mmCIF file of C-alpha atoms in Angstrom:
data_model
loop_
_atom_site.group_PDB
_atom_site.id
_atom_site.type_symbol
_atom_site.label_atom_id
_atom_site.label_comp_id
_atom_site.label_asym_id
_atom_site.label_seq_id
_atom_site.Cartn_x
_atom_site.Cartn_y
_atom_site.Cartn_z
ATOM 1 C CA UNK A 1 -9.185 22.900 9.279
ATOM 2 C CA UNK A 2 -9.741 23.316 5.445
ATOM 3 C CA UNK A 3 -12.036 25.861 4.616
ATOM 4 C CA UNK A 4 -14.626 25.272 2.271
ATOM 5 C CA UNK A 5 -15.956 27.685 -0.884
ATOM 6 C CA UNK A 6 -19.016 29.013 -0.216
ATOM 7 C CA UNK A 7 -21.929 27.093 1.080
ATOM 8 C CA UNK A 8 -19.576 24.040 0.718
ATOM 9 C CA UNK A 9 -18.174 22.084 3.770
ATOM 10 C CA UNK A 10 -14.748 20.828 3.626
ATOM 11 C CA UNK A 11 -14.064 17.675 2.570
ATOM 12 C CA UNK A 12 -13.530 15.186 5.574
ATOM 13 C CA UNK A 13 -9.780 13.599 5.105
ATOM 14 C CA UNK A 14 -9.301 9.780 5.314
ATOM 15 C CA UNK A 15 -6.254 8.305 6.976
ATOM 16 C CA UNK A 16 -3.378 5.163 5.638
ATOM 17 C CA UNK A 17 -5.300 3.506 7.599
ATOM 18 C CA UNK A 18 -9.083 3.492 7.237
ATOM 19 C CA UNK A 19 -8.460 3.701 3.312
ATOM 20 C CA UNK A 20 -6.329 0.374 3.331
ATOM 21 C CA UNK A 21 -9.415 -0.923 5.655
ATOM 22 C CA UNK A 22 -11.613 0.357 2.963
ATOM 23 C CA UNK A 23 -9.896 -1.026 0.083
ATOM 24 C CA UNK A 24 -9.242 -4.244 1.338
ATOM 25 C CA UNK A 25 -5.507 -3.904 1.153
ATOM 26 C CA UNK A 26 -2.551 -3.700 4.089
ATOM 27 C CA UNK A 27 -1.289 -0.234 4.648
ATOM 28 C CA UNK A 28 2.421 -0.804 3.392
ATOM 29 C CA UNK A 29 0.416 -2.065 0.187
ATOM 30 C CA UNK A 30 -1.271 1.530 0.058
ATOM 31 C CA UNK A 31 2.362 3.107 1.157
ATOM 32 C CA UNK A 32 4.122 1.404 -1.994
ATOM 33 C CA UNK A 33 1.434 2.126 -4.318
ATOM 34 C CA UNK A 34 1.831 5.962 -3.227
ATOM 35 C CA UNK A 35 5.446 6.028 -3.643
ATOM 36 C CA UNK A 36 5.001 4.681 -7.211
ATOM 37 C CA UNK A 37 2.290 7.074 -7.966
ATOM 38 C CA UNK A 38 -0.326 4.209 -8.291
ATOM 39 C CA UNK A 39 -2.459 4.347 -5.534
ATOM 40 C CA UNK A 40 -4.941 7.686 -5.090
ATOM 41 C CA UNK A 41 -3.966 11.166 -4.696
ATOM 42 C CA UNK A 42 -3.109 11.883 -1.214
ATOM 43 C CA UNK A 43 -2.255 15.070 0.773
ATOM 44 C CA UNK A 44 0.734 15.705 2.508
ATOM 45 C CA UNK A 45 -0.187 17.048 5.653
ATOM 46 C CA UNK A 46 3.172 16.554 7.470
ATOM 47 C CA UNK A 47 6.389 15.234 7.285
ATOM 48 C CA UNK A 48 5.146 11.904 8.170
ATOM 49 C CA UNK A 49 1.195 12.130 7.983
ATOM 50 C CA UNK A 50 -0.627 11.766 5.002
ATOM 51 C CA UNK A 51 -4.682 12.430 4.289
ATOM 52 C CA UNK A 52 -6.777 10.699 1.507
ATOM 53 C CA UNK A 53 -9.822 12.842 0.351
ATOM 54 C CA UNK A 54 -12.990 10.632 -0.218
ATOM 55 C CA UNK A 55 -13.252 12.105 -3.623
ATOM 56 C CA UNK A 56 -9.957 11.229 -4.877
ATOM 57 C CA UNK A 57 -10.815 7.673 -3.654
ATOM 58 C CA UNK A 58 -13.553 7.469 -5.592
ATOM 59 C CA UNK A 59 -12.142 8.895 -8.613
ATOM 60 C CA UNK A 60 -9.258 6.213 -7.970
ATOM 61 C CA UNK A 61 -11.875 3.479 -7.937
ATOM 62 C CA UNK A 62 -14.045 4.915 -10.567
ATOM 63 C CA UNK A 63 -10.886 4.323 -12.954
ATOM 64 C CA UNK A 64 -10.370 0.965 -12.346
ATOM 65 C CA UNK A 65 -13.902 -0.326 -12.690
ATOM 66 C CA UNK A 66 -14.420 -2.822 -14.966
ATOM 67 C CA UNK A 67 -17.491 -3.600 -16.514
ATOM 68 C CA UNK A 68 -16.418 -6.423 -19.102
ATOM 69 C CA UNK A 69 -14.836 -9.733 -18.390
ATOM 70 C CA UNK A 70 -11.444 -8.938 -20.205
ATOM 71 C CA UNK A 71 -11.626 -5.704 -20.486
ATOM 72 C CA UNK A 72 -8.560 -4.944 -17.919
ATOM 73 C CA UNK A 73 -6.400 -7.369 -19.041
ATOM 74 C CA UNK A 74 -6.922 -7.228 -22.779
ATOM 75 C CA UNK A 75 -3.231 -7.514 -24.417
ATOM 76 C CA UNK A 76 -2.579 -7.279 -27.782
ATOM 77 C CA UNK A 77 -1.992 -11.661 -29.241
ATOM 78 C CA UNK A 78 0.953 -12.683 -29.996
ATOM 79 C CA UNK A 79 1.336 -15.211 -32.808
ATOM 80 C CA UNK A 80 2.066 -18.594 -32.207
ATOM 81 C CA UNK A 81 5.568 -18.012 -34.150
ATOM 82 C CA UNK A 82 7.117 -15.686 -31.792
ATOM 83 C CA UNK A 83 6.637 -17.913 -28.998
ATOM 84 C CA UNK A 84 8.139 -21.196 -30.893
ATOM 85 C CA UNK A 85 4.869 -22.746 -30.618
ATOM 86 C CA UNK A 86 4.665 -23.680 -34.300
ATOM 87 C CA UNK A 87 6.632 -26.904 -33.703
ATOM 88 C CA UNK A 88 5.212 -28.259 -30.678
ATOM 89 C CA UNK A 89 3.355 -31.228 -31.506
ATOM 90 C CA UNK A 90 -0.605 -30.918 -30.465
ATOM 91 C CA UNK A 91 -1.923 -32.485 -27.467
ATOM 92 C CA UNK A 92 -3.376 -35.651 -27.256
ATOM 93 C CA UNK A 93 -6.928 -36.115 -26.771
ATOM 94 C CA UNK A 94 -8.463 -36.994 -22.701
ATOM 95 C CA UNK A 95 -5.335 -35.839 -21.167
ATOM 96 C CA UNK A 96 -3.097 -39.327 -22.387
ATOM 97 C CA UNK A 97 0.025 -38.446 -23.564
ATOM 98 C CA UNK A 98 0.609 -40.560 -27.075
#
């Protein structure tokens, strides 16, 4: 059992699987985003057992909040040039090709 500082109580720890329950996702999901260092912090508790503390959950979470329509997938524009799109003739109006 972690001990906590002071007054504090440890910090229950979460397991694969009630975190993939809790974020909606299947556990080798949660397993491949930990391997690429994308998912939350986790503790190694063993060679094959892994905790998740609720407070690096959050934090995980907290980060990828959004609180704009666009705001995550913002990308810088790319003119129409680059793409070749500067000859392609404009479409035609309800859908009818001309």
């Amino acid at each position: 059992m972690i001990v906590g500082r002071g007054d504090e109580a440890p910090e229950a720890l979460f397991t694969e699987k009630q975190v993939s329950n809790w974020l909606g996702i299947s556990m080798p999901s949660l397993q491949r985003m930990r391997s690429k260092g994308s998912g939350p912090a986790f503790v190694q508790l063993s060679a094959r057992r892994i905790g998740y503390r609720k407070s690096a959950i959050e934090a995980w979470l907290s980060v990828r909040t959004i609180n704009r329509v666009g705001e995550f997938t913002a990308r810088p524009s790319i003119p129409n040039s680059s793409l070749g799109l500067e000859q392609c003739p404009p479409a035609a109006e309800n859908g009818n090709a001309a």
